[in-house]
Amino acid sequence: SQTIHQWPATLVQPVGSPLSLECTVEGTSNPNLYWYRQAAGRGLQLLFYSVGIGQISSEVPQNLSASRPQDRQFILSSKKLLLSDSGFYLCAWSVREYQPQHFGDGTRLSIL
Amino acid sequence: ILNVEQSPQSLHVQEGDSTNFTCSFPSSNFYALHWYRWETAKSPEALFVMTLNGDEKKKGRISATLNTKEGYSYLYIKGSQPEDSATYLCAFNGGGGSNYKLTFGKGTLLTVNP
């Protein structure tokens, strides 16, 4: 069966520090991969999606970036965090577009 | 900017009550409408993906209907139980260049009191 792992579960970082969140999927090949963020009082917002290794599409301009160095690995990064980057970050995968997405457990990121 | 609205924002019901809530979405360029359940301290779980106007899907005591022409979907829970307490999210999937993108509503927080 397929599983998705996301870590860390919580993270407290100072403003201006770098960020790396990792997500891996097991039990499937060539999944579509997604990064979402839920800021306080808002709905889930798609940040990035990827349909294959090295293919990244950005939905929202910001100081975050994503990379997909391997088929089932998706990394969310920042060189310098802002206060506005605080939120709950979720990674998800799907077999293809229009199919249900399967979410990881999320990372609660607090910026001080 | 796509607008996906869910109402009510929150809902308290007694165990055994039946309840329903609404998701409204753009009626143009529609491809699919997703429903997810998000329990506290867990990850969102897919309930339904609906693509056809007039479609109705059912999973146990939960069912959903879809009207793509007027841009709304209803989620029904029959005989609510405390374990149904969660946030219910709908998400719109447009066609064309937005194949991969889900636009989520803010959710309806359901609390079922025993």
PDB file of C-alpha atoms in Angstrom:
ATOM      1  CA  SER A   1       0.000   0.000   0.000  1.00  0.00           C
ATOM      2  CA  GLN A   2       1.041   3.589  -0.516  1.00  0.00           C
ATOM      3  CA  THR A   3       2.288   5.767   2.312  1.00  0.00           C
ATOM      4  CA  ILE A   4       3.447   9.344   2.553  1.00  0.00           C
ATOM      5  CA  HIS A   5       5.935  10.601   5.097  1.00  0.00           C
ATOM      6  CA  GLN A   6       6.459  14.211   5.977  1.00  0.00           C
ATOM      7  CA  TRP A   7       8.850  15.685   8.503  1.00  0.00           C
ATOM      8  CA  PRO A   8       9.398  17.340  10.860  1.00  0.00           C
ATOM      9  CA  ALA A   9       6.003  17.514  12.550  1.00  0.00           C
ATOM     10  CA  THR A  10       6.731  20.864  14.173  1.00  0.00           C
ATOM     11  CA  LEU A  11       9.398  23.453  13.588  1.00  0.00           C
ATOM     12  CA  VAL A  12      10.217  26.760  15.238  1.00  0.00           C
ATOM     13  CA  GLN A  13      12.569  28.952  13.239  1.00  0.00           C
ATOM     14  CA  PRO A  14      13.834  32.516  13.576  1.00  0.00           C
ATOM     15  CA  VAL A  15      13.103  35.083  10.881  1.00  0.00           C
ATOM     16  CA  GLY A  16      15.791  35.012   8.217  1.00  0.00           C
ATOM     17  CA  SER A  17      16.775  31.395   8.780  1.00  0.00           C
ATOM     18  CA  PRO A  18      16.665  28.759   6.021  1.00  0.00           C
ATOM     19  CA  LEU A  19      14.031  26.053   5.719  1.00  0.00           C
ATOM     20  CA  SER A  20      13.932  22.531   4.404  1.00  0.00           C
ATOM     21  CA  LEU A  21      10.833  20.336   4.675  1.00  0.00           C
ATOM     22  CA  GLU A  22      10.911  16.888   3.195  1.00  0.00           C
ATOM     23  CA  CYS A  23       8.204  14.596   1.897  1.00  0.00           C
ATOM     24  CA  THR A  24       8.555  11.061   0.563  1.00  0.00           C
ATOM     25  CA  VAL A  25       6.028   8.682  -0.907  1.00  0.00           C
ATOM     26  CA  GLU A  26       6.267   4.902  -0.883  1.00  0.00           C
ATOM     27  CA  GLY A  27       4.410   2.240  -2.808  1.00  0.00           C
ATOM     28  CA  THR A  28       3.746   4.119  -6.042  1.00  0.00           C
ATOM     29  CA  SER A  29       5.715   5.332  -9.055  1.00  0.00           C
ATOM     30  CA  ASN A  30       5.711   8.706 -10.768  1.00  0.00           C
ATOM     31  CA  PRO A  31       3.116  10.280  -8.487  1.00  0.00           C
ATOM     32  CA  ASN A  32       1.954  13.859  -8.830  1.00  0.00           C
ATOM     33  CA  LEU A  33       3.286  15.686  -5.754  1.00  0.00           C
ATOM     34  CA  TYR A  34       1.944  18.825  -4.074  1.00  0.00           C
ATOM     35  CA  TRP A  35       2.875  21.286  -1.323  1.00  0.00           C
ATOM     36  CA  TYR A  36       0.054  23.174   0.421  1.00  0.00           C
ATOM     37  CA  ARG A  37       0.008  25.731   3.176  1.00  0.00           C
ATOM     38  CA  GLN A  38      -2.778  26.634   5.560  1.00  0.00           C
ATOM     39  CA  ALA A  39      -2.220  30.039   7.105  1.00  0.00           C
ATOM     40  CA  ALA A  40      -4.258  31.106  10.125  1.00  0.00           C
ATOM     41  CA  GLY A  41      -7.919  31.638   9.205  1.00  0.00           C
ATOM     42  CA  ARG A  42      -7.451  30.600   5.603  1.00  0.00           C
ATOM     43  CA  GLY A  43      -8.097  27.557   3.474  1.00  0.00           C
ATOM     44  CA  LEU A  44      -5.507  25.207   2.079  1.00  0.00           C
ATOM     45  CA  GLN A  45      -3.491  26.994  -0.586  1.00  0.00           C
ATOM     46  CA  LEU A  46      -1.529  25.151  -3.256  1.00  0.00           C
ATOM     47  CA  LEU A  47       2.096  26.306  -3.300  1.00  0.00           C
ATOM     48  CA  PHE A  48       3.811  23.926  -5.727  1.00  0.00           C
ATOM     49  CA  TYR A  49       3.080  20.827  -7.725  1.00  0.00           C
ATOM     50  CA  SER A  50       5.235  18.407  -9.636  1.00  0.00           C
ATOM     51  CA  VAL A  51       4.371  15.860 -12.306  1.00  0.00           C
ATOM     52  CA  GLY A  52       7.870  14.378 -12.577  1.00  0.00           C
ATOM     53  CA  ILE A  53      11.499  14.555 -11.478  1.00  0.00           C
ATOM     54  CA  GLY A  54      12.833  18.077 -11.813  1.00  0.00           C
ATOM     55  CA  GLN A  55       9.440  19.442 -12.938  1.00  0.00           C
ATOM     56  CA  ILE A  56       8.093  22.075 -10.565  1.00  0.00           C
ATOM     57  CA  SER A  57       5.173  24.439 -11.071  1.00  0.00           C
ATOM     58  CA  SER A  58       4.702  27.365  -8.704  1.00  0.00           C
ATOM     59  CA  GLU A  59       1.247  28.652  -7.935  1.00  0.00           C
ATOM     60  CA  VAL A  60       2.020  31.551  -5.647  1.00  0.00           C
ATOM     61  CA  PRO A  61       5.015  33.892  -5.953  1.00  0.00           C
ATOM     62  CA  GLN A  62       6.884  33.959  -2.669  1.00  0.00           C
ATOM     63  CA  ASN A  63      10.251  33.284  -1.111  1.00  0.00           C
ATOM     64  CA  LEU A  64       9.689  29.548  -1.041  1.00  0.00           C
ATOM     65  CA  SER A  65      10.967  27.041  -3.585  1.00  0.00           C
ATOM     66  CA  ALA A  66      10.433  23.352  -4.215  1.00  0.00           C
ATOM     67  CA  SER A  67      12.547  20.603  -5.683  1.00  0.00           C
ATOM     68  CA  ARG A  68      11.981  17.013  -6.729  1.00  0.00           C
ATOM     69  CA  PRO A  69      15.396  15.346  -6.840  1.00  0.00           C
ATOM     70  CA  GLN A  70      13.954  11.822  -6.942  1.00  0.00           C
ATOM     71  CA  ASP A  71      10.705  10.340  -8.199  1.00  0.00           C
ATOM     72  CA  ARG A  72       9.099  10.074  -4.777  1.00  0.00           C
ATOM     73  CA  GLN A  73      10.835  12.885  -2.913  1.00  0.00           C
ATOM     74  CA  PHE A  74       9.546  16.448  -2.716  1.00  0.00           C
ATOM     75  CA  ILE A  75      11.364  19.177  -0.796  1.00  0.00           C
ATOM     76  CA  LEU A  76      10.121  22.613   0.221  1.00  0.00           C
ATOM     77  CA  SER A  77      12.844  25.176   0.907  1.00  0.00           C
ATOM     78  CA  SER A  78      13.522  28.763   1.720  1.00  0.00           C
ATOM     79  CA  LYS A  79      16.779  30.665   1.958  1.00  0.00           C
ATOM     80  CA  LYS A  80      15.354  33.258   4.373  1.00  0.00           C
ATOM     81  CA  LEU A  81      12.106  32.783   6.229  1.00  0.00           C
ATOM     82  CA  LEU A  82       9.640  35.614   6.748  1.00  0.00           C
ATOM     83  CA  LEU A  83       7.085  35.954   9.528  1.00  0.00           C
ATOM     84  CA  SER A  84       4.377  35.455   6.911  1.00  0.00           C
ATOM     85  CA  ASP A  85       5.729  31.966   6.181  1.00  0.00           C
ATOM     86  CA  SER A  86       4.222  30.698   9.434  1.00  0.00           C
ATOM     87  CA  GLY A  87       1.530  28.101   8.931  1.00  0.00           C
ATOM     88  CA  PHE A  88       0.704  24.476   8.521  1.00  0.00           C
ATOM     89  CA  TYR A  89       2.385  22.818   5.548  1.00  0.00           C
ATOM     90  CA  LEU A  90       0.979  19.705   3.943  1.00  0.00           C
ATOM     91  CA  CYS A  91       2.490  17.465   1.314  1.00  0.00           C
ATOM     92  CA  ALA A  92       0.195  15.352  -0.860  1.00  0.00           C
ATOM     93  CA  TRP A  93       0.359  12.920  -3.766  1.00  0.00           C
ATOM     94  CA  SER A  94      -2.058  11.650  -6.370  1.00  0.00           C
ATOM     95  CA  VAL A  95      -1.954   9.075  -9.121  1.00  0.00           C
ATOM     96  CA  ARG A  96      -2.784  11.723 -11.715  1.00  0.00           C
ATOM     97  CA  GLU A  97      -4.680  14.968 -11.989  1.00  0.00           C
ATOM     98  CA  TYR A  98      -8.371  14.863 -11.059  1.00  0.00           C
ATOM     99  CA  GLN A  99      -7.758  11.918  -8.736  1.00  0.00           C
ATOM    100  CA  PRO A 100      -8.049  12.060  -4.921  1.00  0.00           C
ATOM    101  CA  GLN A 101      -5.036  13.497  -3.199  1.00  0.00           C
ATOM    102  CA  HIS A 102      -3.460  11.730  -0.235  1.00  0.00           C
ATOM    103  CA  PHE A 103      -1.953  13.925   2.430  1.00  0.00           C
ATOM    104  CA  GLY A 104       0.918  13.628   4.860  1.00  0.00           C
ATOM    105  CA  ASP A 105       0.555  14.510   8.522  1.00  0.00           C
ATOM    106  CA  GLY A 106       1.791  18.050   8.029  1.00  0.00           C
ATOM    107  CA  THR A 107       4.426  20.360   9.524  1.00  0.00           C
ATOM    108  CA  ARG A 108       3.480  23.159  11.891  1.00  0.00           C
ATOM    109  CA  LEU A 109       5.979  25.966  11.169  1.00  0.00           C
ATOM    110  CA  SER A 110       6.269  28.864  13.578  1.00  0.00           C
ATOM    111  CA  ILE A 111       8.501  31.803  12.759  1.00  0.00           C
ATOM    112  CA  LEU A 112       9.804  33.895  15.631  1.00  0.00           C
TER     113      LEU A 112
ATOM    114  CA  ILE B   1      -9.151  34.182  -8.667  1.00  0.00           C
ATOM    115  CA  LEU B   2     -11.384  31.174  -8.127  1.00  0.00           C
ATOM    116  CA  ASN B   3     -13.919  31.415  -5.321  1.00  0.00           C
ATOM    117  CA  VAL B   4     -14.858  28.250  -3.450  1.00  0.00           C
ATOM    118  CA  GLU B   5     -17.211  28.969  -0.578  1.00  0.00           C
ATOM    119  CA  GLN B   6     -18.405  26.615   2.128  1.00  0.00           C
ATOM    120  CA  SER B   7     -21.276  27.157   4.508  1.00  0.00           C
ATOM    121  CA  PRO B   8     -21.840  27.122   7.332  1.00  0.00           C
ATOM    122  CA  GLN B   9     -18.396  27.826   8.734  1.00  0.00           C
ATOM    123  CA  SER B  10     -19.181  25.670  11.758  1.00  0.00           C
ATOM    124  CA  LEU B  11     -21.993  23.472  12.943  1.00  0.00           C
ATOM    125  CA  HIS B  12     -22.918  21.804  16.228  1.00  0.00           C
ATOM    126  CA  VAL B  13     -25.356  18.897  16.158  1.00  0.00           C
ATOM    127  CA  GLN B  14     -26.494  16.219  18.574  1.00  0.00           C
ATOM    128  CA  GLU B  15     -25.637  12.578  18.102  1.00  0.00           C
ATOM    129  CA  GLY B  16     -28.241  11.004  15.838  1.00  0.00           C
ATOM    130  CA  ASP B  17     -29.088  14.219  13.984  1.00  0.00           C
ATOM    131  CA  SER B  18     -28.750  14.343  10.239  1.00  0.00           C
ATOM    132  CA  THR B  19     -26.998  17.329   8.801  1.00  0.00           C
ATOM    133  CA  ASN B  20     -25.817  18.841   5.548  1.00  0.00           C
ATOM    134  CA  PHE B  21     -23.568  21.589   4.331  1.00  0.00           C
ATOM    135  CA  THR B  22     -22.827  23.369   1.114  1.00  0.00           C
ATOM    136  CA  CYS B  23     -19.939  24.018  -1.214  1.00  0.00           C
ATOM    137  CA  SER B  24     -20.286  26.564  -4.015  1.00  0.00           C
ATOM    138  CA  PHE B  25     -17.797  26.854  -6.834  1.00  0.00           C
ATOM    139  CA  PRO B  26     -17.447  28.362 -10.318  1.00  0.00           C
ATOM    140  CA  SER B  27     -19.893  26.852 -12.793  1.00  0.00           C
ATOM    141  CA  SER B  28     -17.552  27.416 -15.726  1.00  0.00           C
ATOM    142  CA  ASN B  29     -14.528  25.344 -16.664  1.00  0.00           C
ATOM    143  CA  PHE B  30     -15.511  22.585 -14.247  1.00  0.00           C
ATOM    144  CA  TYR B  31     -13.768  19.238 -14.172  1.00  0.00           C
ATOM    145  CA  ALA B  32     -14.144  17.759 -10.699  1.00  0.00           C
ATOM    146  CA  LEU B  33     -15.261  18.519  -7.173  1.00  0.00           C
ATOM    147  CA  HIS B  34     -13.512  16.846  -4.248  1.00  0.00           C
ATOM    148  CA  TRP B  35     -14.681  16.360  -0.660  1.00  0.00           C
ATOM    149  CA  TYR B  36     -12.222  15.677   2.170  1.00  0.00           C
ATOM    150  CA  ARG B  37     -12.633  15.044   5.877  1.00  0.00           C
ATOM    151  CA  TRP B  38      -9.974  16.479   8.171  1.00  0.00           C
ATOM    152  CA  GLU B  39      -9.998  15.247  11.729  1.00  0.00           C
ATOM    153  CA  THR B  40      -7.996  17.013  14.402  1.00  0.00           C
ATOM    154  CA  ALA B  41      -4.388  15.780  14.615  1.00  0.00           C
ATOM    155  CA  LYS B  42      -4.792  13.747  11.435  1.00  0.00           C
ATOM    156  CA  SER B  43      -4.269  14.431   7.737  1.00  0.00           C
ATOM    157  CA  PRO B  44      -7.120  15.211   5.319  1.00  0.00           C
ATOM    158  CA  GLU B  45      -8.798  12.082   4.016  1.00  0.00           C
ATOM    159  CA  ALA B  46     -10.465  11.895   0.601  1.00  0.00           C
ATOM    160  CA  LEU B  47     -14.204  11.179   0.710  1.00  0.00           C
ATOM    161  CA  PHE B  48     -15.420  11.705  -2.839  1.00  0.00           C
ATOM    162  CA  VAL B  49     -14.366  12.959  -6.246  1.00  0.00           C
ATOM    163  CA  MET B  50     -17.355  13.946  -8.340  1.00  0.00           C
ATOM    164  CA  THR B  51     -17.264  14.828 -12.010  1.00  0.00           C
ATOM    165  CA  LEU B  52     -20.753  14.467 -13.507  1.00  0.00           C
ATOM    166  CA  ASN B  53     -23.620  16.908 -13.130  1.00  0.00           C
ATOM    167  CA  GLY B  54     -26.340  15.257 -11.064  1.00  0.00           C
ATOM    168  CA  ASP B  55     -23.927  12.722  -9.646  1.00  0.00           C
ATOM    169  CA  GLU B  56     -24.540  11.354  -6.175  1.00  0.00           C
ATOM    170  CA  LYS B  57     -21.924   9.455  -4.184  1.00  0.00           C
ATOM    171  CA  LYS B  58     -22.305   7.573  -0.933  1.00  0.00           C
ATOM    172  CA  LYS B  59     -19.899   6.201   1.651  1.00  0.00           C
ATOM    173  CA  GLY B  60     -21.615   4.699   4.664  1.00  0.00           C
ATOM    174  CA  ARG B  61     -23.719   7.430   6.285  1.00  0.00           C
ATOM    175  CA  ILE B  62     -22.136  10.185   4.208  1.00  0.00           C
ATOM    176  CA  SER B  63     -23.368  11.169   0.769  1.00  0.00           C
ATOM    177  CA  ALA B  64     -22.800  14.032  -1.625  1.00  0.00           C
ATOM    178  CA  THR B  65     -24.598  15.535  -4.609  1.00  0.00           C
ATOM    179  CA  LEU B  66     -23.292  17.698  -7.405  1.00  0.00           C
ATOM    180  CA  ASN B  67     -24.842  20.441  -9.555  1.00  0.00           C
ATOM    181  CA  THR B  68     -22.233  21.730 -11.975  1.00  0.00           C
ATOM    182  CA  LYS B  69     -24.622  24.011 -13.871  1.00  0.00           C
ATOM    183  CA  GLU B  70     -25.369  26.123 -10.824  1.00  0.00           C
ATOM    184  CA  GLY B  71     -22.055  25.465  -9.116  1.00  0.00           C
ATOM    185  CA  TYR B  72     -22.857  23.764  -5.837  1.00  0.00           C
ATOM    186  CA  SER B  73     -22.433  20.485  -4.000  1.00  0.00           C
ATOM    187  CA  TYR B  74     -24.103  19.271  -0.826  1.00  0.00           C
ATOM    188  CA  LEU B  75     -22.584  16.885   1.699  1.00  0.00           C
ATOM    189  CA  TYR B  76     -25.063  14.974   3.869  1.00  0.00           C
ATOM    190  CA  ILE B  77     -24.390  13.016   7.030  1.00  0.00           C
ATOM    191  CA  LYS B  78     -27.193  10.764   8.235  1.00  0.00           C
ATOM    192  CA  GLY B  79     -27.407   9.954  11.943  1.00  0.00           C
ATOM    193  CA  SER B  80     -24.321  11.902  12.984  1.00  0.00           C
ATOM    194  CA  GLN B  81     -21.935  10.229  15.419  1.00  0.00           C
ATOM    195  CA  PRO B  82     -19.249  11.857  17.607  1.00  0.00           C
ATOM    196  CA  GLU B  83     -16.583  10.303  15.379  1.00  0.00           C
ATOM    197  CA  ASP B  84     -17.958  12.354  12.475  1.00  0.00           C
ATOM    198  CA  SER B  85     -16.618  15.466  14.188  1.00  0.00           C
ATOM    199  CA  ALA B  86     -14.122  16.985  11.771  1.00  0.00           C
ATOM    200  CA  THR B  87     -13.611  19.769   9.270  1.00  0.00           C
ATOM    201  CA  TYR B  88     -15.138  18.939   5.898  1.00  0.00           C
ATOM    202  CA  LEU B  89     -13.347  20.496   2.962  1.00  0.00           C
ATOM    203  CA  CYS B  90     -14.448  20.791  -0.616  1.00  0.00           C
ATOM    204  CA  ALA B  91     -12.040  21.512  -3.449  1.00  0.00           C
ATOM    205  CA  PHE B  92     -12.672  22.597  -7.030  1.00  0.00           C
ATOM    206  CA  ASN B  93     -10.681  21.118  -9.902  1.00  0.00           C
ATOM    207  CA  GLY B  94     -10.867  23.136 -13.114  1.00  0.00           C
ATOM    208  CA  GLY B  95     -10.020  21.877 -16.570  1.00  0.00           C
ATOM    209  CA  GLY B  96      -7.624  23.196 -19.152  1.00  0.00           C
ATOM    210  CA  GLY B  97      -4.464  24.675 -17.716  1.00  0.00           C
ATOM    211  CA  SER B  98      -5.626  24.118 -14.136  1.00  0.00           C
ATOM    212  CA  ASN B  99      -5.640  20.330 -14.406  1.00  0.00           C
ATOM    213  CA  TYR B 100      -3.484  19.807 -11.357  1.00  0.00           C
ATOM    214  CA  LYS B 101      -4.747  22.523  -9.119  1.00  0.00           C
ATOM    215  CA  LEU B 102      -7.259  22.061  -6.331  1.00  0.00           C
ATOM    216  CA  THR B 103      -8.795  25.253  -4.968  1.00  0.00           C
ATOM    217  CA  PHE B 104     -10.047  24.546  -1.468  1.00  0.00           C
ATOM    218  CA  GLY B 105     -12.816  26.146   0.511  1.00  0.00           C
ATOM    219  CA  LYS B 106     -12.167  27.091   4.125  1.00  0.00           C
ATOM    220  CA  GLY B 107     -14.178  24.119   5.338  1.00  0.00           C
ATOM    221  CA  THR B 108     -17.133  23.428   7.593  1.00  0.00           C
ATOM    222  CA  LEU B 109     -16.221  22.436  11.151  1.00  0.00           C
ATOM    223  CA  LEU B 110     -18.705  19.847  12.371  1.00  0.00           C
ATOM    224  CA  THR B 111     -18.989  19.022  16.067  1.00  0.00           C
ATOM    225  CA  VAL B 112     -21.246  16.146  17.059  1.00  0.00           C
ATOM    226  CA  ASN B 113     -22.173  16.167  20.741  1.00  0.00           C
ATOM    227  CA  PRO B 114     -22.874  12.812  22.417  1.00  0.00           C
TER     228      PRO B 114
END
